[in-house]
Amino acid sequence: MVQRLYLSRVVRGVPACEDGLAKLNSYYADLPPTTGHFWNDISAAARAAWQRILRRPALSAMPFPLLSVEPNVLSVNDTVYVPAVYLVPPLFNYGDADSGKYGFLGFALARALVHQLGLTGLVKPPEPEASEMLSHMTTLTRCLRLNRGSERYPNQLADLMASGPVLKAFESVTRGDSETRKMFVGACLLTCSGNDPLRCDLAASQTTNFAKSFYCLNMSAMAPATRYTVW
């Protein structure tokens, strides 16, 4: 199932653990075959994933619709649209959703998605408060710039850093609960591995500090000569 989704560019990242593919295949085992129109397939996958992740029996309980016009673009209106490519098993949902503390990388990636929502004016990047934070920002910027070969994400992901206001802006649009916020930040993580799983890698192990799991792979032609850990 995952192989078919991956080839269809519906699921465009593969976990960086030995049994990651097996876990994903098991998670998506009950989804319908990916046949028919692309948008019908992605919608069916999204609905099934949301039902399982949120543990709700009916779609009427969903906090917002599941599909946007573009598979990687969210809406600025009263509704936030989450593409099915971001609906992944709970093992990808790093961070402590109840406290809202996701770490620097999570906020940086969340900022990129918030930017796509058209909420740029509501969320401003904070000034680095210490040399350590500045070092993190510099490393993350270099990593993302070297790893985004397309013109789709580099400026958004490399230039836009954020902290607390990101979640406030997100909550004001979705009015979601902590589980929804947790899924949103998980989606931000998957954004990084969007085009090529060899360019940005994610560890599939459960951890509350997911920033430690992000790094550029030196096996990739787009990666720097040495591996950069961005936390």
JSON list of C-alpha atoms in Angstrom, two decimals, residues 42-211:
[
{"chain": "A", "resi": 42, "resn": "ILE", "atom": "CA", "xyz": [-6.10, 10.95, -1.64]},
{"chain": "A", "resi": 43, "resn": "SER", "atom": "CA", "xyz": [-9.45, 11.91, -0.13]},
{"chain": "A", "resi": 44, "resn": "ALA", "atom": "CA", "xyz": [-10.25, 8.31, 0.81]},
{"chain": "A", "resi": 45, "resn": "ALA", "atom": "CA", "xyz": [-6.82, 7.91, 2.39]},
{"chain": "A", "resi": 46, "resn": "ALA", "atom": "CA", "xyz": [-7.24, 11.15, 4.31]},
{"chain": "A", "resi": 47, "resn": "ARG", "atom": "CA", "xyz": [-10.63, 10.22, 5.71]},
{"chain": "A", "resi": 48, "resn": "ALA", "atom": "CA", "xyz": [-9.46, 6.78, 6.81]},
{"chain": "A", "resi": 49, "resn": "ALA", "atom": "CA", "xyz": [-6.34, 8.20, 8.42]},
{"chain": "A", "resi": 50, "resn": "TRP", "atom": "CA", "xyz": [-8.22, 10.91, 10.27]},
{"chain": "A", "resi": 51, "resn": "GLN", "atom": "CA", "xyz": [-10.79, 8.44, 11.58]},
{"chain": "A", "resi": 52, "resn": "ARG", "atom": "CA", "xyz": [-8.08, 6.25, 13.02]},
{"chain": "A", "resi": 53, "resn": "ILE", "atom": "CA", "xyz": [-5.80, 8.98, 14.35]},
{"chain": "A", "resi": 54, "resn": "LEU", "atom": "CA", "xyz": [-8.49, 11.03, 16.03]},
{"chain": "A", "resi": 55, "resn": "ARG", "atom": "CA", "xyz": [-10.35, 7.90, 17.18]},
{"chain": "A", "resi": 56, "resn": "ARG", "atom": "CA", "xyz": [-13.69, 9.31, 16.17]},
{"chain": "A", "resi": 57, "resn": "PRO", "atom": "CA", "xyz": [-16.34, 7.09, 14.59]},
{"chain": "A", "resi": 58, "resn": "ALA", "atom": "CA", "xyz": [-17.97, 9.71, 12.37]},
{"chain": "A", "resi": 59, "resn": "LEU", "atom": "CA", "xyz": [-16.57, 12.24, 9.94]},
{"chain": "A", "resi": 60, "resn": "SER", "atom": "CA", "xyz": [-19.10, 14.75, 11.23]},
{"chain": "A", "resi": 61, "resn": "ALA", "atom": "CA", "xyz": [-16.82, 15.20, 14.25]},
{"chain": "A", "resi": 62, "resn": "MET", "atom": "CA", "xyz": [-13.91, 16.33, 12.12]},
{"chain": "A", "resi": 63, "resn": "PRO", "atom": "CA", "xyz": [-12.64, 19.82, 13.02]},
{"chain": "A", "resi": 64, "resn": "PHE", "atom": "CA", "xyz": [-12.09, 20.78, 9.37]},
{"chain": "A", "resi": 65, "resn": "PRO", "atom": "CA", "xyz": [-12.26, 19.32, 5.83]},
{"chain": "A", "resi": 66, "resn": "LEU", "atom": "CA", "xyz": [-9.50, 17.05, 4.67]},
{"chain": "A", "resi": 67, "resn": "LEU", "atom": "CA", "xyz": [-8.44, 18.17, 1.23]},
{"chain": "A", "resi": 68, "resn": "SER", "atom": "CA", "xyz": [-7.20, 21.34, -0.43]},
{"chain": "A", "resi": 69, "resn": "VAL", "atom": "CA", "xyz": [-7.16, 22.22, -4.09]},
{"chain": "A", "resi": 70, "resn": "GLU", "atom": "CA", "xyz": [-3.37, 21.85, -4.13]},
{"chain": "A", "resi": 71, "resn": "PRO", "atom": "CA", "xyz": [-1.85, 18.88, -2.27]},
{"chain": "A", "resi": 72, "resn": "ASN", "atom": "CA", "xyz": [0.66, 21.10, -0.47]},
{"chain": "A", "resi": 73, "resn": "VAL", "atom": "CA", "xyz": [-1.30, 24.33, 0.04]},
{"chain": "A", "resi": 74, "resn": "LEU", "atom": "CA", "xyz": [-3.50, 25.26, 2.97]},
{"chain": "A", "resi": 75, "resn": "SER", "atom": "CA", "xyz": [-6.38, 27.74, 3.01]},
{"chain": "A", "resi": 76, "resn": "VAL", "atom": "CA", "xyz": [-6.59, 31.23, 4.51]},
{"chain": "A", "resi": 77, "resn": "ASN", "atom": "CA", "xyz": [-10.37, 31.20, 4.94]},
{"chain": "A", "resi": 78, "resn": "ASP", "atom": "CA", "xyz": [-12.34, 30.08, 7.97]},
{"chain": "A", "resi": 79, "resn": "THR", "atom": "CA", "xyz": [-11.33, 26.51, 7.22]},
{"chain": "A", "resi": 80, "resn": "VAL", "atom": "CA", "xyz": [-7.89, 24.94, 7.23]},
{"chain": "A", "resi": 81, "resn": "TYR", "atom": "CA", "xyz": [-7.37, 22.20, 4.68]},
{"chain": "A", "resi": 82, "resn": "VAL", "atom": "CA", "xyz": [-4.86, 19.48, 5.53]},
{"chain": "A", "resi": 83, "resn": "PRO", "atom": "CA", "xyz": [-3.64, 17.43, 2.55]},
{"chain": "A", "resi": 84, "resn": "ALA", "atom": "CA", "xyz": [-3.63, 13.66, 2.88]},
{"chain": "A", "resi": 85, "resn": "VAL", "atom": "CA", "xyz": [0.13, 13.57, 2.38]},
{"chain": "A", "resi": 86, "resn": "TYR", "atom": "CA", "xyz": [0.42, 14.91, 5.93]},
{"chain": "A", "resi": 87, "resn": "LEU", "atom": "CA", "xyz": [-1.89, 12.35, 7.51]},
{"chain": "A", "resi": 88, "resn": "VAL", "atom": "CA", "xyz": [0.58, 9.87, 8.89]},
{"chain": "A", "resi": 89, "resn": "PRO", "atom": "CA", "xyz": [0.65, 7.39, 11.78]},
{"chain": "A", "resi": 90, "resn": "PRO", "atom": "CA", "xyz": [0.92, 8.73, 15.33]},
{"chain": "A", "resi": 91, "resn": "LEU", "atom": "CA", "xyz": [4.57, 7.69, 15.49]},
{"chain": "A", "resi": 92, "resn": "PHE", "atom": "CA", "xyz": [5.34, 10.83, 13.46]},
{"chain": "A", "resi": 93, "resn": "ASN", "atom": "CA", "xyz": [3.57, 13.16, 15.89]},
{"chain": "A", "resi": 94, "resn": "TYR", "atom": "CA", "xyz": [6.55, 14.44, 17.82]},
{"chain": "A", "resi": 95, "resn": "GLY", "atom": "CA", "xyz": [6.21, 17.04, 20.54]},
{"chain": "A", "resi": 96, "resn": "ASP", "atom": "CA", "xyz": [4.09, 17.71, 23.57]},
{"chain": "A", "resi": 97, "resn": "ALA", "atom": "CA", "xyz": [0.79, 18.95, 22.21]},
{"chain": "A", "resi": 98, "resn": "ASP", "atom": "CA", "xyz": [-0.74, 19.69, 25.59]},
{"chain": "A", "resi": 99, "resn": "SER", "atom": "CA", "xyz": [1.96, 22.16, 26.55]},
{"chain": "A", "resi": 100, "resn": "GLY", "atom": "CA", "xyz": [2.40, 23.54, 23.05]},
{"chain": "A", "resi": 101, "resn": "LYS", "atom": "CA", "xyz": [6.18, 23.20, 23.30]},
{"chain": "A", "resi": 102, "resn": "TYR", "atom": "CA", "xyz": [7.40, 21.64, 20.09]},
{"chain": "A", "resi": 103, "resn": "GLY", "atom": "CA", "xyz": [10.99, 22.84, 19.96]},
{"chain": "A", "resi": 104, "resn": "PHE", "atom": "CA", "xyz": [12.69, 25.25, 17.58]},
{"chain": "A", "resi": 105, "resn": "LEU", "atom": "CA", "xyz": [12.54, 23.07, 14.47]},
{"chain": "A", "resi": 106, "resn": "GLY", "atom": "CA", "xyz": [8.86, 22.40, 14.90]},
{"chain": "A", "resi": 107, "resn": "PHE", "atom": "CA", "xyz": [8.10, 26.10, 15.07]},
{"chain": "A", "resi": 108, "resn": "ALA", "atom": "CA", "xyz": [10.30, 26.81, 12.08]},
{"chain": "A", "resi": 109, "resn": "LEU", "atom": "CA", "xyz": [8.47, 24.27, 9.95]},
{"chain": "A", "resi": 110, "resn": "ALA", "atom": "CA", "xyz": [5.12, 25.34, 11.33]},
{"chain": "A", "resi": 111, "resn": "ARG", "atom": "CA", "xyz": [5.97, 28.86, 10.28]},
{"chain": "A", "resi": 112, "resn": "ALA", "atom": "CA", "xyz": [6.41, 27.70, 6.70]},
{"chain": "A", "resi": 113, "resn": "LEU", "atom": "CA", "xyz": [2.93, 26.20, 6.62]},
{"chain": "A", "resi": 114, "resn": "VAL", "atom": "CA", "xyz": [1.40, 29.19, 8.35]},
{"chain": "A", "resi": 115, "resn": "HIS", "atom": "CA", "xyz": [3.00, 31.30, 5.64]},
{"chain": "A", "resi": 116, "resn": "GLN", "atom": "CA", "xyz": [1.09, 29.26, 3.07]},
{"chain": "A", "resi": 117, "resn": "LEU", "atom": "CA", "xyz": [-2.09, 30.02, 5.00]},
{"chain": "A", "resi": 118, "resn": "GLY", "atom": "CA", "xyz": [-1.62, 33.67, 4.20]},
{"chain": "A", "resi": 119, "resn": "LEU", "atom": "CA", "xyz": [-1.10, 34.53, 7.87]},
{"chain": "A", "resi": 120, "resn": "THR", "atom": "CA", "xyz": [2.37, 35.99, 7.40]},
{"chain": "A", "resi": 121, "resn": "GLY", "atom": "CA", "xyz": [1.30, 39.29, 8.90]},
{"chain": "A", "resi": 122, "resn": "LEU", "atom": "CA", "xyz": [0.11, 37.58, 12.07]},
{"chain": "A", "resi": 123, "resn": "VAL", "atom": "CA", "xyz": [3.31, 35.67, 12.73]},
{"chain": "A", "resi": 124, "resn": "LYS", "atom": "CA", "xyz": [6.68, 37.36, 12.88]},
{"chain": "A", "resi": 125, "resn": "PRO", "atom": "CA", "xyz": [10.02, 35.58, 13.28]},
{"chain": "A", "resi": 126, "resn": "PRO", "atom": "CA", "xyz": [11.53, 36.23, 16.70]},
{"chain": "A", "resi": 127, "resn": "GLU", "atom": "CA", "xyz": [14.93, 37.74, 17.14]},
{"chain": "A", "resi": 128, "resn": "PRO", "atom": "CA", "xyz": [17.57, 35.24, 18.32]},
{"chain": "A", "resi": 129, "resn": "GLU", "atom": "CA", "xyz": [17.98, 35.63, 22.06]},
{"chain": "A", "resi": 130, "resn": "ALA", "atom": "CA", "xyz": [21.31, 33.88, 22.33]},
{"chain": "A", "resi": 131, "resn": "SER", "atom": "CA", "xyz": [24.26, 32.84, 20.23]},
{"chain": "A", "resi": 132, "resn": "GLU", "atom": "CA", "xyz": [23.15, 29.23, 20.54]},
{"chain": "A", "resi": 133, "resn": "MET", "atom": "CA", "xyz": [19.80, 30.02, 18.96]},
{"chain": "A", "resi": 134, "resn": "LEU", "atom": "CA", "xyz": [21.51, 31.98, 16.21]},
{"chain": "A", "resi": 135, "resn": "SER", "atom": "CA", "xyz": [23.72, 28.98, 15.55]},
{"chain": "A", "resi": 136, "resn": "HIS", "atom": "CA", "xyz": [20.65, 26.75, 15.30]},
{"chain": "A", "resi": 137, "resn": "MET", "atom": "CA", "xyz": [19.02, 29.13, 12.84]},
{"chain": "A", "resi": 138, "resn": "THR", "atom": "CA", "xyz": [22.15, 29.33, 10.71]},
{"chain": "A", "resi": 139, "resn": "THR", "atom": "CA", "xyz": [22.56, 25.56, 10.61]},
{"chain": "A", "resi": 140, "resn": "LEU", "atom": "CA", "xyz": [18.90, 24.98, 9.84]},
{"chain": "A", "resi": 141, "resn": "THR", "atom": "CA", "xyz": [18.97, 27.57, 7.09]},
{"chain": "A", "resi": 142, "resn": "ARG", "atom": "CA", "xyz": [21.99, 26.00, 5.44]},
{"chain": "A", "resi": 143, "resn": "CYS", "atom": "CA", "xyz": [20.56, 22.54, 5.74]},
{"chain": "A", "resi": 144, "resn": "LEU", "atom": "CA", "xyz": [17.24, 23.47, 4.19]},
{"chain": "A", "resi": 145, "resn": "ARG", "atom": "CA", "xyz": [18.74, 25.57, 1.44]},
{"chain": "A", "resi": 146, "resn": "LEU", "atom": "CA", "xyz": [21.05, 22.75, 0.40]},
{"chain": "A", "resi": 147, "resn": "ASN", "atom": "CA", "xyz": [18.28, 20.21, 0.57]},
{"chain": "A", "resi": 148, "resn": "ARG", "atom": "CA", "xyz": [15.52, 21.91, -1.36]},
{"chain": "A", "resi": 149, "resn": "GLY", "atom": "CA", "xyz": [16.41, 21.60, -5.02]},
{"chain": "A", "resi": 150, "resn": "SER", "atom": "CA", "xyz": [13.03, 22.76, -6.26]},
{"chain": "A", "resi": 151, "resn": "GLU", "atom": "CA", "xyz": [11.66, 26.29, -6.13]},
{"chain": "A", "resi": 152, "resn": "ARG", "atom": "CA", "xyz": [8.69, 25.24, -4.07]},
{"chain": "A", "resi": 153, "resn": "TYR", "atom": "CA", "xyz": [9.86, 25.47, -0.47]},
{"chain": "A", "resi": 154, "resn": "PRO", "atom": "CA", "xyz": [13.39, 26.88, -0.10]},
{"chain": "A", "resi": 155, "resn": "ASN", "atom": "CA", "xyz": [12.54, 30.46, 0.79]},
{"chain": "A", "resi": 156, "resn": "GLN", "atom": "CA", "xyz": [9.67, 29.51, 3.06]},
{"chain": "A", "resi": 157, "resn": "LEU", "atom": "CA", "xyz": [11.53, 26.83, 4.95]},
{"chain": "A", "resi": 158, "resn": "ALA", "atom": "CA", "xyz": [14.94, 28.47, 5.11]},
{"chain": "A", "resi": 159, "resn": "ASP", "atom": "CA", "xyz": [14.01, 32.07, 5.83]},
{"chain": "A", "resi": 160, "resn": "LEU", "atom": "CA", "xyz": [10.95, 31.93, 8.05]},
{"chain": "A", "resi": 161, "resn": "MET", "atom": "CA", "xyz": [11.59, 31.04, 11.67]},
{"chain": "A", "resi": 162, "resn": "ALA", "atom": "CA", "xyz": [9.01, 31.36, 14.40]},
{"chain": "A", "resi": 163, "resn": "SER", "atom": "CA", "xyz": [8.00, 30.47, 17.93]},
{"chain": "A", "resi": 164, "resn": "GLY", "atom": "CA", "xyz": [4.88, 30.86, 20.07]},
{"chain": "A", "resi": 165, "resn": "PRO", "atom": "CA", "xyz": [2.79, 33.02, 17.71]},
{"chain": "A", "resi": 166, "resn": "VAL", "atom": "CA", "xyz": [2.71, 30.19, 15.18]},
{"chain": "A", "resi": 167, "resn": "LEU", "atom": "CA", "xyz": [0.49, 28.00, 17.29]},
{"chain": "A", "resi": 168, "resn": "LYS", "atom": "CA", "xyz": [-1.68, 30.96, 18.28]},
{"chain": "A", "resi": 169, "resn": "ALA", "atom": "CA", "xyz": [-2.27, 31.79, 14.63]},
{"chain": "A", "resi": 170, "resn": "PHE", "atom": "CA", "xyz": [-3.02, 28.17, 13.85]},
{"chain": "A", "resi": 171, "resn": "GLU", "atom": "CA", "xyz": [-5.45, 27.83, 16.74]},
{"chain": "A", "resi": 172, "resn": "SER", "atom": "CA", "xyz": [-7.27, 31.00, 15.80]},
{"chain": "A", "resi": 173, "resn": "VAL", "atom": "CA", "xyz": [-8.02, 29.51, 12.40]},
{"chain": "A", "resi": 174, "resn": "THR", "atom": "CA", "xyz": [-8.84, 25.91, 13.26]},
{"chain": "A", "resi": 175, "resn": "ARG", "atom": "CA", "xyz": [-9.94, 26.23, 16.88]},
{"chain": "A", "resi": 176, "resn": "GLY", "atom": "CA", "xyz": [-8.54, 22.74, 17.15]},
{"chain": "A", "resi": 177, "resn": "ASP", "atom": "CA", "xyz": [-7.80, 20.76, 20.25]},
{"chain": "A", "resi": 178, "resn": "SER", "atom": "CA", "xyz": [-4.41, 19.52, 21.35]},
{"chain": "A", "resi": 179, "resn": "GLU", "atom": "CA", "xyz": [-4.63, 16.41, 19.18]},
{"chain": "A", "resi": 180, "resn": "THR", "atom": "CA", "xyz": [-5.18, 18.58, 16.13]},
{"chain": "A", "resi": 181, "resn": "ARG", "atom": "CA", "xyz": [-2.23, 20.79, 16.99]},
{"chain": "A", "resi": 182, "resn": "LYS", "atom": "CA", "xyz": [-0.11, 17.69, 17.44]},
{"chain": "A", "resi": 183, "resn": "MET", "atom": "CA", "xyz": [-1.08, 16.47, 13.98]},
{"chain": "A", "resi": 184, "resn": "PHE", "atom": "CA", "xyz": [-0.33, 19.89, 12.52]},
{"chain": "A", "resi": 185, "resn": "VAL", "atom": "CA", "xyz": [3.23, 19.92, 13.78]},
{"chain": "A", "resi": 186, "resn": "GLY", "atom": "CA", "xyz": [3.64, 16.36, 12.61]},
{"chain": "A", "resi": 187, "resn": "ALA", "atom": "CA", "xyz": [2.58, 17.62, 9.20]},
{"chain": "A", "resi": 188, "resn": "CYS", "atom": "CA", "xyz": [5.27, 20.27, 9.35]},
{"chain": "A", "resi": 189, "resn": "LEU", "atom": "CA", "xyz": [7.86, 17.59, 9.90]},
{"chain": "A", "resi": 190, "resn": "LEU", "atom": "CA", "xyz": [6.67, 15.61, 6.92]},
{"chain": "A", "resi": 191, "resn": "THR", "atom": "CA", "xyz": [6.82, 18.73, 4.78]},
{"chain": "A", "resi": 192, "resn": "CYS", "atom": "CA", "xyz": [10.58, 18.64, 5.10]},
{"chain": "A", "resi": 193, "resn": "SER", "atom": "CA", "xyz": [10.81, 15.19, 3.57]},
{"chain": "A", "resi": 194, "resn": "GLY", "atom": "CA", "xyz": [8.29, 16.06, 0.89]},
{"chain": "A", "resi": 195, "resn": "ASN", "atom": "CA", "xyz": [10.11, 15.64, -2.40]},
{"chain": "A", "resi": 196, "resn": "ASP", "atom": "CA", "xyz": [12.99, 13.26, -1.79]},
{"chain": "A", "resi": 197, "resn": "PRO", "atom": "CA", "xyz": [13.31, 11.01, 1.28]},
{"chain": "A", "resi": 198, "resn": "LEU", "atom": "CA", "xyz": [17.08, 10.98, 0.75]},
{"chain": "A", "resi": 199, "resn": "ARG", "atom": "CA", "xyz": [17.35, 14.73, 1.19]},
{"chain": "A", "resi": 200, "resn": "CYS", "atom": "CA", "xyz": [15.67, 15.12, 4.56]},
{"chain": "A", "resi": 201, "resn": "ASP", "atom": "CA", "xyz": [15.36, 12.18, 6.87]},
{"chain": "A", "resi": 202, "resn": "LEU", "atom": "CA", "xyz": [13.07, 11.60, 9.85]},
{"chain": "A", "resi": 203, "resn": "ALA", "atom": "CA", "xyz": [13.56, 9.12, 12.64]},
{"chain": "A", "resi": 204, "resn": "ALA", "atom": "CA", "xyz": [10.42, 7.10, 13.20]},
{"chain": "A", "resi": 205, "resn": "SER", "atom": "CA", "xyz": [11.10, 6.40, 16.86]},
{"chain": "A", "resi": 206, "resn": "GLN", "atom": "CA", "xyz": [8.82, 8.01, 19.42]},
{"chain": "A", "resi": 207, "resn": "THR", "atom": "CA", "xyz": [10.37, 11.07, 21.04]},
{"chain": "A", "resi": 208, "resn": "THR", "atom": "CA", "xyz": [9.14, 14.30, 22.56]},
{"chain": "A", "resi": 209, "resn": "ASN", "atom": "CA", "xyz": [12.04, 16.32, 21.22]},
{"chain": "A", "resi": 210, "resn": "PHE", "atom": "CA", "xyz": [11.54, 15.67, 17.52]},
{"chain": "A", "resi": 211, "resn": "ALA", "atom": "CA", "xyz": [14.03, 18.34, 16.47]}
]
